Amino acid sequence: MKAKPAAASLKSFSHRHLLGIDGLSRRDVYTILDLAKTYVAKNRQPDKKHAILKGRTLINLFFEDSTRTRTSFELAGKRLGADVINMSVSASSVKKGETLIDTAMTLNAMHPDFISVRHSESGAPHLLAKKVNCSVINAGDGWHEHPTQALLDALTIREHKGKIEGLKVAICGDILHSRVARSNMKLLNLLGAKVNVIAPPTLMPDVSSFGVKAFHDMRKGIEGCDVVMTLRLKTEYMQSSFVPSAREYFHFWGLDREKMSYAKKDAIILDPGPIIRGLQIDSELADDIGRSMILEQVEMGVAVRQAVLELLAGGEK
């Protein structure tokens, strides 16, 4: 196990917020991943609690439902000794017409140290960061970004492959509406991976600026890949003109044994979850403990968010 980054390395992480992959250097990313790796080991010990953030307050401000991500941030904060508040937007003043800026000013008056925010509008965390005095972490904004998801995906890949640079990664599914795809395209490209994105023509945006290759054929896109990542197709897009039917979508773009055979024999499978069995991925593959790293991604997510919180706290000091 690598040693925890030295104090000098922690101090070199000078960011106040984590709003996206843009602005992070390779050194920043590896500082996060190296520190997160130490938390993976610590979280497997009987005593998982630390006092690094004792006296600090984390507010999880989620305007969209996301049990997995919110719980991961909550657990990360509590294991570091922070006081954690989960703000239920459905029962808050936001439902009564309060704007995001009003909410930001109200929260700012409570003097929190961190706010993790998920919002349906792209750019909401950036606006929030301009109005509060604490660190803001983007937990997913619209179709824009989900940086901690990309970081935990990178940590999962590195844990199993030993590296990221030079690997070939396929991202399959609804690329158009996916903030996970955007953050991963940016991060994996930054770290030197070769990225293929695969989607139906109706769900493929212009990706020319991301340094990736676009495919509509699953077999061609997956061929020779070290990592295959599937993405969830939301119900509302199945009921619109984006795809003809769930059955046809799975036939052409769902991951099954036959399509997976085009990847390398030791290729691993990732998915940000929640998965839709029989649509984005076959149940047999999703449960294949030799290839599917879906549950391990959940474990890596807590460690990555612990690392991000510690580094942002260090930056404030």
Short mmCIF file of C-alpha atoms in Angstrom, two decimals:
data_model
loop_
_atom_site.label_atom_id
_atom_site.label_comp_id
_atom_site.label_asym_id
_atom_site.label_seq_id
_atom_site.Cartn_x
_atom_site.Cartn_y
_atom_site.Cartn_z
CA MET A 1 0.00 0.00 0.00
CA LYS A 2 1.33 3.44 -0.92
CA ALA A 3 2.07 5.81 1.91
CA LYS A 4 -0.27 8.66 2.64
CA PRO A 5 0.78 11.83 0.73
CA ALA A 6 3.15 14.02 2.69
CA ALA A 7 2.02 17.35 4.08
CA ALA A 8 3.78 19.12 1.22
CA SER A 9 1.70 17.14 -1.26
CA LEU A 10 -1.50 17.99 0.61
CA LYS A 11 -0.57 21.67 0.59
CA SER A 12 0.09 21.53 -3.15
CA PHE A 13 -3.62 20.84 -3.66
CA SER A 14 -4.63 24.49 -3.65
CA HIS A 15 -8.21 24.20 -4.93
CA ARG A 16 -10.98 25.60 -2.78
CA HIS A 17 -13.79 23.81 -4.62
CA LEU A 18 -14.26 20.69 -6.74
CA LEU A 19 -16.69 21.78 -9.43
CA GLY A 20 -15.48 19.65 -12.33
CA ILE A 21 -12.51 17.94 -13.92
CA ASP A 22 -11.54 21.12 -15.76
CA GLY A 23 -8.87 22.91 -13.75
CA LEU A 24 -7.42 19.76 -12.22
CA SER A 25 -3.89 18.80 -13.24
CA ARG A 26 -2.57 15.25 -13.46
CA ARG A 27 -0.75 15.93 -10.20
CA ASP A 28 -4.02 17.02 -8.56
CA VAL A 29 -5.77 13.87 -9.73
CA TYR A 30 -3.04 11.53 -8.54
CA THR A 31 -2.90 13.35 -5.18
CA ILE A 32 -6.62 12.57 -4.77
CA LEU A 33 -6.24 8.96 -5.94
CA ASP A 34 -3.19 8.26 -3.75
CA LEU A 35 -4.90 9.63 -0.66
CA ALA A 36 -8.13 7.77 -1.51
CA LYS A 37 -6.17 4.52 -1.73
CA THR A 38 -5.10 4.92 1.89
CA TYR A 39 -8.75 5.36 2.86
CA VAL A 40 -9.70 2.16 1.06
CA ALA A 41 -7.42 0.28 3.45
CA LYS A 42 -8.58 2.25 6.51
CA ASN A 43 -12.25 1.65 5.70
CA ARG A 44 -11.65 -2.09 5.82
CA GLN A 45 -10.44 -1.86 9.44
CA PRO A 46 -12.76 -2.29 12.46
CA ASP A 47 -12.16 1.32 13.56
CA LYS A 48 -13.04 3.51 10.57
CA LYS A 49 -13.46 6.83 12.38
CA HIS A 50 -10.97 9.71 12.28
CA ALA A 51 -10.95 13.21 13.74
CA ILE A 52 -9.49 15.00 10.72
CA LEU A 53 -12.66 17.08 10.23
CA LYS A 54 -13.71 17.32 13.86
CA GLY A 55 -15.66 20.53 14.34
CA ARG A 56 -16.30 20.92 10.59
CA THR A 57 -19.75 20.79 9.01
CA LEU A 58 -20.76 19.17 5.70
CA ILE A 59 -24.16 19.95 4.17
CA ASN A 60 -25.44 17.57 1.49
CA LEU A 61 -27.73 19.74 -0.64
CA PHE A 62 -29.48 17.44 -3.13
CA PHE A 63 -32.13 18.86 -5.45
CA GLU A 64 -32.32 15.45 -7.20
CA ASP A 65 -32.75 12.05 -5.57
CA SER A 66 -29.56 10.01 -5.36
CA THR A 67 -29.35 7.60 -2.46
CA ARG A 68 -26.00 6.18 -3.53
CA THR A 69 -24.08 9.46 -3.92
CA ARG A 70 -25.69 11.24 -0.95
CA THR A 71 -25.06 8.28 1.36
CA SER A 72 -21.46 8.08 0.14
CA PHE A 73 -20.83 11.75 0.98
CA GLU A 74 -22.58 11.31 4.34
CA LEU A 75 -20.47 8.29 5.26
CA ALA A 76 -17.27 10.00 4.08
CA GLY A 77 -17.96 13.06 6.22
CA LYS A 78 -18.91 11.10 9.33
CA ARG A 79 -15.89 8.80 9.10
CA LEU A 80 -13.68 11.90 9.10
CA GLY A 81 -15.42 13.26 12.18
CA ALA A 82 -17.48 16.02 10.52
CA ASP A 83 -21.01 16.97 11.45
CA VAL A 84 -23.17 16.05 8.45
CA ILE A 85 -26.54 17.55 7.54
CA ASN A 86 -28.66 16.09 4.75
CA MET A 87 -30.92 18.83 3.43
CA SER A 88 -34.23 17.49 2.16
CA VAL A 89 -35.07 19.83 -0.70
CA SER A 90 -38.53 18.32 -1.20
CA ALA A 91 -39.47 19.54 2.29
CA SER A 92 -37.60 22.82 2.14
CA SER A 93 -38.32 26.41 1.19
CA VAL A 94 -37.13 25.66 -2.36
CA LYS A 95 -40.49 24.00 -2.97
CA LYS A 96 -42.11 27.25 -1.83
CA GLY A 97 -40.36 29.28 -4.51
CA GLU A 98 -37.01 30.07 -2.90
CA THR A 99 -34.23 30.50 -5.48
CA LEU A 100 -30.86 28.77 -5.43
CA ILE A 101 -29.22 32.07 -4.46
CA ASP A 102 -31.66 32.49 -1.55
CA THR A 103 -30.81 28.98 -0.41
CA ALA A 104 -27.09 29.69 -0.77
CA MET A 105 -27.28 32.84 1.34
CA THR A 106 -29.30 31.05 4.02
CA LEU A 107 -26.82 28.18 4.20
CA ASN A 108 -23.88 30.59 4.19
CA ALA A 109 -25.27 32.25 7.30
CA MET A 110 -24.95 28.88 9.07
CA HIS A 111 -21.16 28.87 8.41
CA PRO A 112 -20.74 25.37 6.97
CA ASP A 113 -17.30 24.20 5.85
CA PHE A 114 -18.40 22.09 2.88
CA ILE A 115 -21.50 21.85 0.70
CA SER A 116 -21.94 18.94 -1.70
CA VAL A 117 -24.64 19.85 -4.21
CA ARG A 118 -26.60 17.93 -6.81
CA HIS A 119 -28.85 19.93 -9.12
CA SER A 120 -30.75 19.35 -12.36
CA GLU A 121 -29.39 22.56 -13.87
CA SER A 122 -25.88 22.62 -15.34
CA GLY A 123 -23.72 25.22 -13.62
CA ALA A 124 -25.68 25.32 -10.34
CA PRO A 125 -22.63 24.34 -8.20
CA HIS A 126 -20.56 27.07 -9.89
CA LEU A 127 -23.22 29.67 -9.01
CA LEU A 128 -23.39 28.37 -5.44
CA ALA A 129 -19.59 28.58 -5.09
CA LYS A 130 -19.73 32.31 -5.89
CA LYS A 131 -22.24 32.97 -3.11
CA VAL A 132 -20.87 31.02 -0.15
CA ASN A 133 -17.69 31.20 1.92
CA CYS A 134 -17.12 27.44 2.14
CA SER A 135 -15.91 24.69 -0.21
CA VAL A 136 -18.44 23.45 -2.77
CA ILE A 137 -18.29 19.95 -4.25
CA ASN A 138 -20.22 19.18 -7.41
CA ALA A 139 -22.19 15.96 -6.82
CA GLY A 140 -23.71 16.12 -10.31
CA ASP A 141 -25.17 19.06 -12.24
CA GLY A 142 -27.54 18.55 -15.15
CA TRP A 143 -25.82 17.00 -18.15
CA HIS A 144 -22.59 18.77 -17.25
CA GLU A 145 -20.30 16.91 -14.82
CA HIS A 146 -19.99 14.49 -11.91
CA PRO A 147 -16.31 14.76 -10.94
CA THR A 148 -16.21 12.47 -7.89
CA GLN A 149 -17.80 9.68 -9.95
CA ALA A 150 -15.04 9.95 -12.55
CA LEU A 151 -12.42 9.95 -9.79
CA LEU A 152 -13.83 6.82 -8.16
CA ASP A 153 -13.99 5.15 -11.57
CA ALA A 154 -10.33 6.01 -12.11
CA LEU A 155 -9.42 4.64 -8.69
CA THR A 156 -11.28 1.38 -9.43
CA ILE A 157 -9.47 1.02 -12.75
CA ARG A 158 -6.06 1.69 -11.21
CA GLU A 159 -6.69 -0.76 -8.36
CA HIS A 160 -7.29 -3.56 -10.89
CA LYS A 161 -5.05 -2.58 -13.79
CA GLY A 162 -2.21 -0.92 -11.89
CA LYS A 163 -2.31 2.09 -14.19
CA ILE A 164 -4.58 4.21 -16.38
CA GLU A 165 -2.20 5.63 -18.97
CA GLY A 166 -2.26 3.58 -22.17
CA LEU A 167 -5.40 1.63 -21.29
CA LYS A 168 -8.29 1.44 -23.72
CA VAL A 169 -11.67 2.29 -22.18
CA ALA A 170 -15.13 2.02 -23.76
CA ILE A 171 -18.06 4.07 -22.41
CA CYS A 172 -21.39 2.69 -23.68
CA GLY A 173 -24.91 4.07 -23.50
CA ASP A 174 -26.59 7.45 -23.32
CA ILE A 175 -23.59 9.71 -23.90
CA LEU A 176 -25.75 12.72 -24.78
CA HIS A 177 -27.40 13.16 -21.38
CA SER A 178 -24.63 11.71 -19.19
CA ARG A 179 -22.63 13.92 -16.82
CA VAL A 180 -20.73 10.75 -15.83
CA ALA A 181 -19.61 10.28 -19.44
CA ARG A 182 -18.44 13.89 -19.71
CA SER A 183 -16.38 13.79 -16.52
CA ASN A 184 -14.89 10.42 -17.45
CA MET A 185 -13.99 11.53 -20.97
CA LYS A 186 -12.14 14.54 -19.53
CA LEU A 187 -10.42 12.67 -16.71
CA LEU A 188 -9.39 9.54 -18.61
CA ASN A 189 -8.06 11.64 -21.48
CA LEU A 190 -6.09 13.76 -18.98
CA LEU A 191 -4.53 10.60 -17.53
CA GLY A 192 -3.51 9.21 -20.91
CA ALA A 193 -6.16 6.55 -21.56
CA LYS A 194 -7.63 5.93 -25.00
CA VAL A 195 -11.39 6.37 -24.81
CA ASN A 196 -14.13 5.09 -27.10
CA VAL A 197 -17.73 6.25 -26.63
CA ILE A 198 -20.55 4.11 -28.00
CA ALA A 199 -24.19 5.12 -28.40
CA PRO A 200 -27.12 5.16 -30.82
CA PRO A 201 -26.90 8.11 -33.23
CA THR A 202 -29.74 9.85 -31.34
CA LEU A 203 -27.80 9.67 -28.06
CA MET A 204 -24.35 10.66 -29.34
CA PRO A 205 -23.34 14.33 -28.99
CA ASP A 206 -20.42 16.00 -30.74
CA VAL A 207 -17.42 14.63 -28.81
CA SER A 208 -14.71 15.99 -31.11
CA SER A 209 -13.40 18.34 -28.39
CA PHE A 210 -12.94 15.54 -25.83
CA GLY A 211 -10.15 13.65 -27.59
CA VAL A 212 -12.19 10.42 -27.84
CA LYS A 213 -13.47 8.20 -30.65
CA ALA A 214 -17.20 7.83 -31.31
CA PHE A 215 -18.84 4.55 -32.39
CA HIS A 216 -22.40 3.41 -33.04
CA ASP A 217 -21.44 -0.28 -33.27
CA MET A 218 -20.86 -1.89 -29.85
CA ARG A 219 -18.55 -4.61 -31.13
CA LYS A 220 -16.24 -2.19 -32.93
CA GLY A 221 -16.18 0.21 -30.00
CA ILE A 222 -15.46 -2.48 -27.41
CA GLU A 223 -12.87 -4.36 -29.45
CA GLY A 224 -9.57 -4.68 -27.58
CA CYS A 225 -10.70 -2.63 -24.58
CA ASP A 226 -9.33 -3.08 -21.06
CA VAL A 227 -12.37 -1.49 -19.41
CA VAL A 228 -16.02 -1.36 -20.47
CA MET A 229 -18.30 1.12 -18.73
CA THR A 230 -22.08 1.00 -19.20
CA LEU A 231 -24.43 3.91 -18.56
CA ARG A 232 -28.05 3.96 -17.49
CA LEU A 233 -30.73 4.90 -20.01
CA LYS A 234 -33.40 6.92 -18.21
CA THR A 235 -37.03 5.88 -18.59
CA GLU A 236 -38.11 9.18 -20.12
CA TYR A 237 -35.72 8.69 -23.03
CA MET A 238 -37.06 5.20 -23.69
CA GLN A 239 -40.54 6.68 -23.99
CA SER A 240 -39.46 9.38 -26.43
CA SER A 241 -37.96 9.26 -29.90
CA PHE A 242 -34.38 8.62 -28.72
CA VAL A 243 -34.66 4.81 -28.96
CA PRO A 244 -37.31 2.66 -30.71
CA SER A 245 -37.85 0.24 -27.80
CA ALA A 246 -36.14 -1.21 -24.75
CA ARG A 247 -35.85 -4.58 -26.45
CA GLU A 248 -34.19 -3.14 -29.54
CA TYR A 249 -31.89 -0.95 -27.45
CA PHE A 250 -30.59 -3.97 -25.53
CA HIS A 251 -30.17 -5.96 -28.76
CA PHE A 252 -27.87 -3.34 -30.28
CA TRP A 253 -26.35 -1.46 -27.33
CA GLY A 254 -26.90 -3.56 -24.22
CA LEU A 255 -23.81 -5.33 -22.87
CA ASP A 256 -23.98 -9.12 -23.00
CA ARG A 257 -21.49 -12.02 -23.18
CA GLU A 258 -21.32 -11.97 -26.96
CA LYS A 259 -20.49 -8.26 -27.22
CA MET A 260 -18.14 -8.43 -24.23
CA SER A 261 -16.14 -11.15 -25.99
CA TYR A 262 -14.71 -8.45 -28.27
CA ALA A 263 -12.96 -6.81 -25.30
CA LYS A 264 -9.76 -8.20 -23.81
CA LYS A 265 -10.13 -11.43 -21.85
CA ASP A 266 -9.21 -9.68 -18.59
CA ALA A 267 -11.36 -6.60 -19.24
CA ILE A 268 -13.37 -5.29 -16.30
CA ILE A 269 -16.90 -3.84 -16.27
CA LEU A 270 -17.90 -0.58 -14.57
CA ASP A 271 -21.25 1.13 -14.13
CA PRO A 272 -22.09 4.21 -12.02
CA GLY A 273 -25.42 2.66 -11.03
CA PRO A 274 -28.17 2.09 -10.50
CA ILE A 275 -28.14 -0.55 -13.22
CA ILE A 276 -31.12 -1.59 -15.30
CA ARG A 277 -30.75 -5.30 -15.93
CA GLY A 278 -31.73 -6.48 -19.35
CA LEU A 279 -31.47 -2.98 -20.82
CA GLN A 280 -27.96 -1.61 -20.35
CA ILE A 281 -26.35 -4.83 -19.16
CA ASP A 282 -27.18 -8.53 -18.94
CA SER A 283 -27.73 -9.82 -15.38
CA GLU A 284 -25.15 -12.58 -15.84
CA LEU A 285 -22.44 -10.01 -16.59
CA ALA A 286 -23.56 -7.60 -13.88
CA ASP A 287 -23.15 -10.39 -11.29
CA ASP A 288 -19.88 -11.79 -12.66
CA ILE A 289 -17.55 -11.31 -9.68
CA GLY A 290 -14.50 -11.87 -11.89
CA ARG A 291 -15.29 -8.96 -14.22
CA SER A 292 -17.97 -6.73 -12.71
CA MET A 293 -16.57 -4.02 -10.42
CA ILE A 294 -19.93 -2.30 -9.84
CA LEU A 295 -20.04 -2.97 -6.09
CA GLU A 296 -16.37 -2.16 -5.69
CA GLN A 297 -17.06 1.24 -7.25
CA VAL A 298 -19.36 1.97 -4.31
CA GLU A 299 -16.51 1.23 -1.89
CA MET A 300 -14.10 3.40 -3.90
CA GLY A 301 -16.66 6.22 -3.88
CA VAL A 302 -16.55 6.62 -0.09
CA ALA A 303 -12.73 6.67 -0.12
CA VAL A 304 -12.54 9.23 -2.93
CA ARG A 305 -14.99 11.56 -1.18
CA GLN A 306 -13.01 11.25 2.05
CA ALA A 307 -9.87 12.24 0.14
CA VAL A 308 -11.59 15.19 -1.51
CA LEU A 309 -12.93 16.48 1.82
CA GLU A 310 -9.53 16.19 3.50
CA LEU A 311 -7.74 17.92 0.63
CA LEU A 312 -10.24 20.78 0.46
CA ALA A 313 -9.94 21.20 4.24
CA GLY A 314 -6.16 21.29 3.92
CA GLY A 315 -6.42 23.86 1.16
CA GLU A 316 -8.52 26.08 3.41
CA LYS A 317 -5.90 25.91 6.16
#
